[in-house]
Amino acid sequence: MPLTPLDIHNKEFSKGFRGYDEDEVNEFLDQVIKDYEMIIREKKELEERLNDLNSRLGHFTTIEETLNKSIVIAQEAGEEVKRNAQKEAKLIIKEAEKNSDRIINEALSKARKIALEIEDLKKQSKVFRTRFKMLIEAQLDMLNNDDWDHLLQYELDSTELKSAAREEEDSLA
């Protein structure tokens, strides 16, 4: 057990023949007590300061560990976000490719359908043109026919027309 200032103060020495001067020894002991008390006080202050610094160091170590964990978590989260963004980008690209393929296929299908419709319309227009040409030629043939000239030379009087109309009405009834 270490000495205390009180142990030094209470220490009694035996007196011997021609021993040390008692006052000198007491003064020296008083000085030793003061110095020892001061050293003990300083030691206590340093221990308190050391405890405070250790506490602060522990606090900062905890903060450092927390920050390191936060950095690791942030890095992991960043990597996860990056991976998710890449997955989403790939999905968007696949969807866009599918849509573009679908749009292209629909456009090709519509183009084929329109081409078939155009061919059908061309055939119909040829048929129409041929029929119309035949109709016009038939009409021209009728106009060029000599029957018109014969009809223009034919004369009827009004009494003959009335009797022909009556005969026709009688035959219908």
mmCIF file of C-alpha atoms in Angstrom:
data_model
loop_
_atom_site.group_PDB
_atom_site.id
_atom_site.type_symbol
_atom_site.label_atom_id
_atom_site.label_comp_id
_atom_site.label_asym_id
_atom_site.label_seq_id
_atom_site.Cartn_x
_atom_site.Cartn_y
_atom_site.Cartn_z
ATOM 1 C CA MET A 1 0.000 0.000 0.000
ATOM 2 C CA PRO A 2 1.459 3.385 -0.972
ATOM 3 C CA LEU A 3 2.271 6.036 1.582
ATOM 4 C CA THR A 4 -0.168 8.805 2.263
ATOM 5 C CA PRO A 5 0.702 12.317 3.453
ATOM 6 C CA LEU A 6 -0.875 11.396 6.774
ATOM 7 C CA ASP A 7 1.490 8.391 7.086
ATOM 8 C CA ILE A 8 4.434 10.691 6.545
ATOM 9 C CA HIS A 9 3.048 13.238 8.993
ATOM 10 C CA ASN A 10 2.466 10.643 11.742
ATOM 11 C CA LYS A 11 5.758 8.878 11.257
ATOM 12 C CA GLU A 12 7.855 9.006 14.398
ATOM 13 C CA PHE A 13 11.506 8.249 14.448
ATOM 14 C CA SER A 14 13.350 6.895 17.425
ATOM 15 C CA LYS A 15 15.881 9.173 19.001
ATOM 16 C CA GLY A 16 19.414 8.121 19.021
ATOM 17 C CA PHE A 17 22.585 9.535 20.378
ATOM 18 C CA ARG A 18 23.787 12.436 18.398
ATOM 19 C CA GLY A 19 20.848 11.996 16.023
ATOM 20 C CA TYR A 20 19.483 14.474 13.466
ATOM 21 C CA ASP A 21 18.160 17.892 14.443
ATOM 22 C CA GLU A 22 14.489 17.326 15.140
ATOM 23 C CA ASP A 23 13.339 20.704 13.763
ATOM 24 C CA GLU A 24 15.267 20.166 10.574
ATOM 25 C CA VAL A 25 13.783 16.720 10.130
ATOM 26 C CA ASN A 26 10.270 18.075 10.836
ATOM 27 C CA GLU A 27 10.714 20.916 8.336
ATOM 28 C CA PHE A 28 11.963 18.444 5.779
ATOM 29 C CA LEU A 29 9.050 16.111 6.481
ATOM 30 C CA ASP A 30 6.606 19.037 6.174
ATOM 31 C CA GLN A 31 8.137 19.863 2.792
ATOM 32 C CA VAL A 32 7.925 16.205 1.745
ATOM 33 C CA ILE A 33 4.260 16.109 2.870
ATOM 34 C CA LYS A 34 3.439 19.229 0.836
ATOM 35 C CA ASP A 35 5.227 17.919 -2.241
ATOM 36 C CA TYR A 36 3.678 14.485 -1.830
ATOM 37 C CA GLU A 37 0.178 15.988 -1.445
ATOM 38 C CA MET A 38 0.812 18.095 -4.540
ATOM 39 C CA ILE A 39 1.951 15.018 -6.481
ATOM 40 C CA ILE A 40 -1.105 13.093 -5.327
ATOM 41 C CA ARG A 41 -3.354 16.003 -6.356
ATOM 42 C CA GLU A 42 -1.643 16.247 -9.723
ATOM 43 C CA LYS A 43 -1.909 12.486 -10.144
ATOM 44 C CA LYS A 44 -5.621 12.644 -9.317
ATOM 45 C CA GLU A 45 -6.132 15.541 -11.753
ATOM 46 C CA LEU A 46 -4.181 13.707 -14.444
ATOM 47 C CA GLU A 47 -6.201 10.527 -13.810
ATOM 48 C CA GLU A 48 -9.427 12.543 -14.079
ATOM 49 C CA ARG A 49 -8.144 14.203 -17.222
ATOM 50 C CA LEU A 50 -7.075 10.810 -18.583
ATOM 51 C CA ASN A 51 -10.523 9.388 -17.791
ATOM 52 C CA ASP A 52 -12.148 12.385 -19.498
ATOM 53 C CA LEU A 53 -9.896 12.024 -22.530
ATOM 54 C CA ASN A 54 -10.521 8.260 -22.626
ATOM 55 C CA SER A 55 -14.243 8.957 -22.439
ATOM 56 C CA ARG A 56 -13.990 11.491 -25.260
ATOM 57 C CA LEU A 57 -11.777 9.123 -27.205
ATOM 58 C CA GLY A 58 -14.399 6.410 -26.729
ATOM 59 C CA HIS A 59 -17.063 8.824 -27.907
ATOM 60 C CA PHE A 60 -15.038 9.761 -30.979
ATOM 61 C CA THR A 61 -14.204 6.115 -31.619
ATOM 62 C CA THR A 62 -17.920 5.346 -31.492
ATOM 63 C CA ILE A 63 -18.593 8.231 -33.883
ATOM 64 C CA GLU A 64 -15.834 6.978 -36.184
ATOM 65 C CA GLU A 65 -17.281 3.448 -36.138
ATOM 66 C CA THR A 66 -20.755 4.833 -36.793
ATOM 67 C CA LEU A 67 -19.451 6.968 -39.655
ATOM 68 C CA ASN A 68 -17.571 4.010 -41.123
ATOM 69 C CA LYS A 69 -20.703 1.871 -40.886
ATOM 70 C CA SER A 70 -22.723 4.714 -42.436
ATOM 71 C CA ILE A 71 -20.230 5.006 -45.280
ATOM 72 C CA VAL A 72 -20.378 1.252 -45.880
ATOM 73 C CA ILE A 73 -24.191 1.318 -45.779
ATOM 74 C CA ALA A 74 -24.251 4.331 -48.106
ATOM 75 C CA GLN A 75 -21.873 2.573 -50.509
ATOM 76 C CA GLU A 76 -23.999 -0.582 -50.412
ATOM 77 C CA ALA A 77 -27.159 1.463 -50.923
ATOM 78 C CA GLY A 78 -25.486 3.306 -53.810
ATOM 79 C CA GLU A 79 -24.468 0.009 -55.393
ATOM 80 C CA GLU A 80 -27.990 -1.344 -54.885
ATOM 81 C CA VAL A 81 -29.502 1.778 -56.461
ATOM 82 C CA LYS A 82 -27.043 1.459 -59.336
ATOM 83 C CA ARG A 83 -27.912 -2.231 -59.842
ATOM 84 C CA ASN A 84 -31.634 -1.482 -59.685
ATOM 85 C CA ALA A 85 -31.235 1.396 -62.137
ATOM 86 C CA GLN A 86 -29.325 -0.881 -64.523
ATOM 87 C CA LYS A 87 -32.010 -3.577 -64.212
ATOM 88 C CA GLU A 88 -34.732 -1.003 -64.792
ATOM 89 C CA ALA A 89 -32.850 0.417 -67.779
ATOM 90 C CA LYS A 90 -32.536 -3.080 -69.268
ATOM 91 C CA LEU A 91 -36.245 -3.683 -68.715
ATOM 92 C CA ILE A 92 -37.115 -0.354 -70.314
ATOM 93 C CA ILE A 93 -34.875 -1.151 -73.285
ATOM 94 C CA LYS A 94 -36.436 -4.624 -73.675
ATOM 95 C CA GLU A 95 -39.921 -3.119 -73.453
ATOM 96 C CA ALA A 96 -38.987 -0.453 -75.999
ATOM 97 C CA GLU A 97 -37.549 -3.117 -78.323
ATOM 98 C CA LYS A 98 -40.731 -5.181 -77.955
ATOM 99 C CA ASN A 99 -42.861 -2.123 -78.639
ATOM 100 C CA SER A 100 -40.731 -1.140 -81.612
ATOM 101 C CA ASP A 101 -40.981 -4.693 -83.002
ATOM 102 C CA ARG A 102 -44.731 -4.647 -82.474
ATOM 103 C CA ILE A 103 -45.054 -1.212 -84.089
ATOM 104 C CA ILE A 104 -42.895 -2.287 -87.027
ATOM 105 C CA ASN A 105 -44.900 -5.500 -87.458
ATOM 106 C CA GLU A 106 -48.164 -3.572 -87.284
ATOM 107 C CA ALA A 107 -46.861 -1.055 -89.811
ATOM 108 C CA LEU A 108 -45.735 -3.850 -92.153
ATOM 109 C CA SER A 109 -49.091 -5.556 -91.760
ATOM 110 C CA LYS A 110 -50.920 -2.318 -92.525
ATOM 111 C CA ALA A 111 -48.618 -1.672 -95.487
ATOM 112 C CA ARG A 112 -49.371 -5.165 -96.873
ATOM 113 C CA LYS A 113 -53.082 -4.636 -96.303
ATOM 114 C CA ILE A 114 -52.948 -1.257 -98.059
ATOM 115 C CA ALA A 115 -50.935 -2.776 -100.931
ATOM 116 C CA LEU A 116 -53.594 -5.508 -101.304
ATOM 117 C CA GLU A 117 -56.341 -2.889 -101.185
ATOM 118 C CA ILE A 118 -54.503 -0.851 -103.845
ATOM 119 C CA GLU A 119 -54.213 -3.917 -106.079
ATOM 120 C CA ASP A 120 -57.903 -4.651 -105.531
ATOM 121 C CA LEU A 121 -58.811 -1.038 -106.347
ATOM 122 C CA LYS A 122 -56.662 -1.215 -109.481
ATOM 123 C CA LYS A 123 -58.519 -4.372 -110.587
ATOM 124 C CA GLN A 124 -61.868 -2.762 -109.788
ATOM 125 C CA SER A 125 -60.904 0.391 -111.690
ATOM 126 C CA LYS A 126 -59.843 -1.715 -114.710
ATOM 127 C CA VAL A 127 -63.172 -3.586 -114.600
ATOM 128 C CA PHE A 128 -65.077 -0.316 -114.189
ATOM 129 C CA ARG A 129 -63.130 1.282 -117.042
ATOM 130 C CA THR A 130 -63.765 -1.692 -119.298
ATOM 131 C CA ARG A 131 -67.484 -1.758 -118.497
ATOM 132 C CA PHE A 132 -67.759 2.018 -118.841
ATOM 133 C CA LYS A 133 -65.933 1.878 -122.178
ATOM 134 C CA MET A 134 -68.263 -0.901 -123.327
ATOM 135 C CA LEU A 135 -71.283 1.153 -122.230
ATOM 136 C CA ILE A 136 -70.068 4.240 -124.051
ATOM 137 C CA GLU A 137 -69.225 2.223 -127.167
ATOM 138 C CA ALA A 138 -72.689 0.637 -127.035
ATOM 139 C CA GLN A 139 -74.224 4.103 -126.712
ATOM 140 C CA LEU A 140 -72.105 5.364 -129.616
ATOM 141 C CA ASP A 141 -73.149 2.359 -131.671
ATOM 142 C CA MET A 142 -76.768 3.195 -130.909
ATOM 143 C CA LEU A 143 -76.173 6.805 -131.918
ATOM 144 C CA ASN A 144 -74.387 5.778 -135.093
ATOM 145 C CA ASN A 145 -77.143 3.281 -135.924
ATOM 146 C CA ASP A 146 -79.318 4.013 -138.934
ATOM 147 C CA ASP A 147 -82.437 3.479 -136.838
ATOM 148 C CA TRP A 148 -82.212 7.105 -135.698
ATOM 149 C CA ASP A 149 -82.370 8.323 -139.236
ATOM 150 C CA HIS A 150 -85.320 6.055 -139.881
ATOM 151 C CA LEU A 151 -87.096 7.354 -136.762
ATOM 152 C CA LEU A 152 -86.588 10.923 -137.818
ATOM 153 C CA GLN A 153 -88.232 10.196 -141.162
ATOM 154 C CA TYR A 154 -91.173 8.555 -139.520
ATOM 155 C CA GLU A 155 -94.118 10.924 -139.088
ATOM 156 C CA LEU A 156 -97.214 10.426 -137.034
ATOM 157 C CA ASP A 157 -100.136 12.615 -136.561
ATOM 158 C CA SER A 158 -101.729 13.196 -133.212
ATOM 159 C CA THR A 159 -104.793 11.061 -133.862
ATOM 160 C CA GLU A 160 -102.683 8.048 -134.556
ATOM 161 C CA LEU A 161 -100.806 8.601 -131.263
ATOM 162 C CA LYS A 162 -103.999 8.817 -129.288
ATOM 163 C CA SER A 163 -105.398 5.616 -130.753
ATOM 164 C CA ALA A 164 -102.085 3.812 -130.179
ATOM 165 C CA ALA A 165 -102.112 4.960 -126.561
ATOM 166 C CA ARG A 166 -105.630 3.629 -126.081
ATOM 167 C CA GLU A 167 -104.770 0.313 -127.578
ATOM 168 C CA GLU A 168 -101.835 0.061 -125.238
ATOM 169 C CA GLU A 169 -103.978 0.917 -122.200
ATOM 170 C CA ASP A 170 -106.549 -1.679 -123.180
ATOM 171 C CA SER A 171 -103.934 -4.335 -123.586
ATOM 172 C CA LEU A 172 -102.486 -3.549 -120.141
ATOM 173 C CA ALA A 173 -105.787 -3.670 -118.393
#
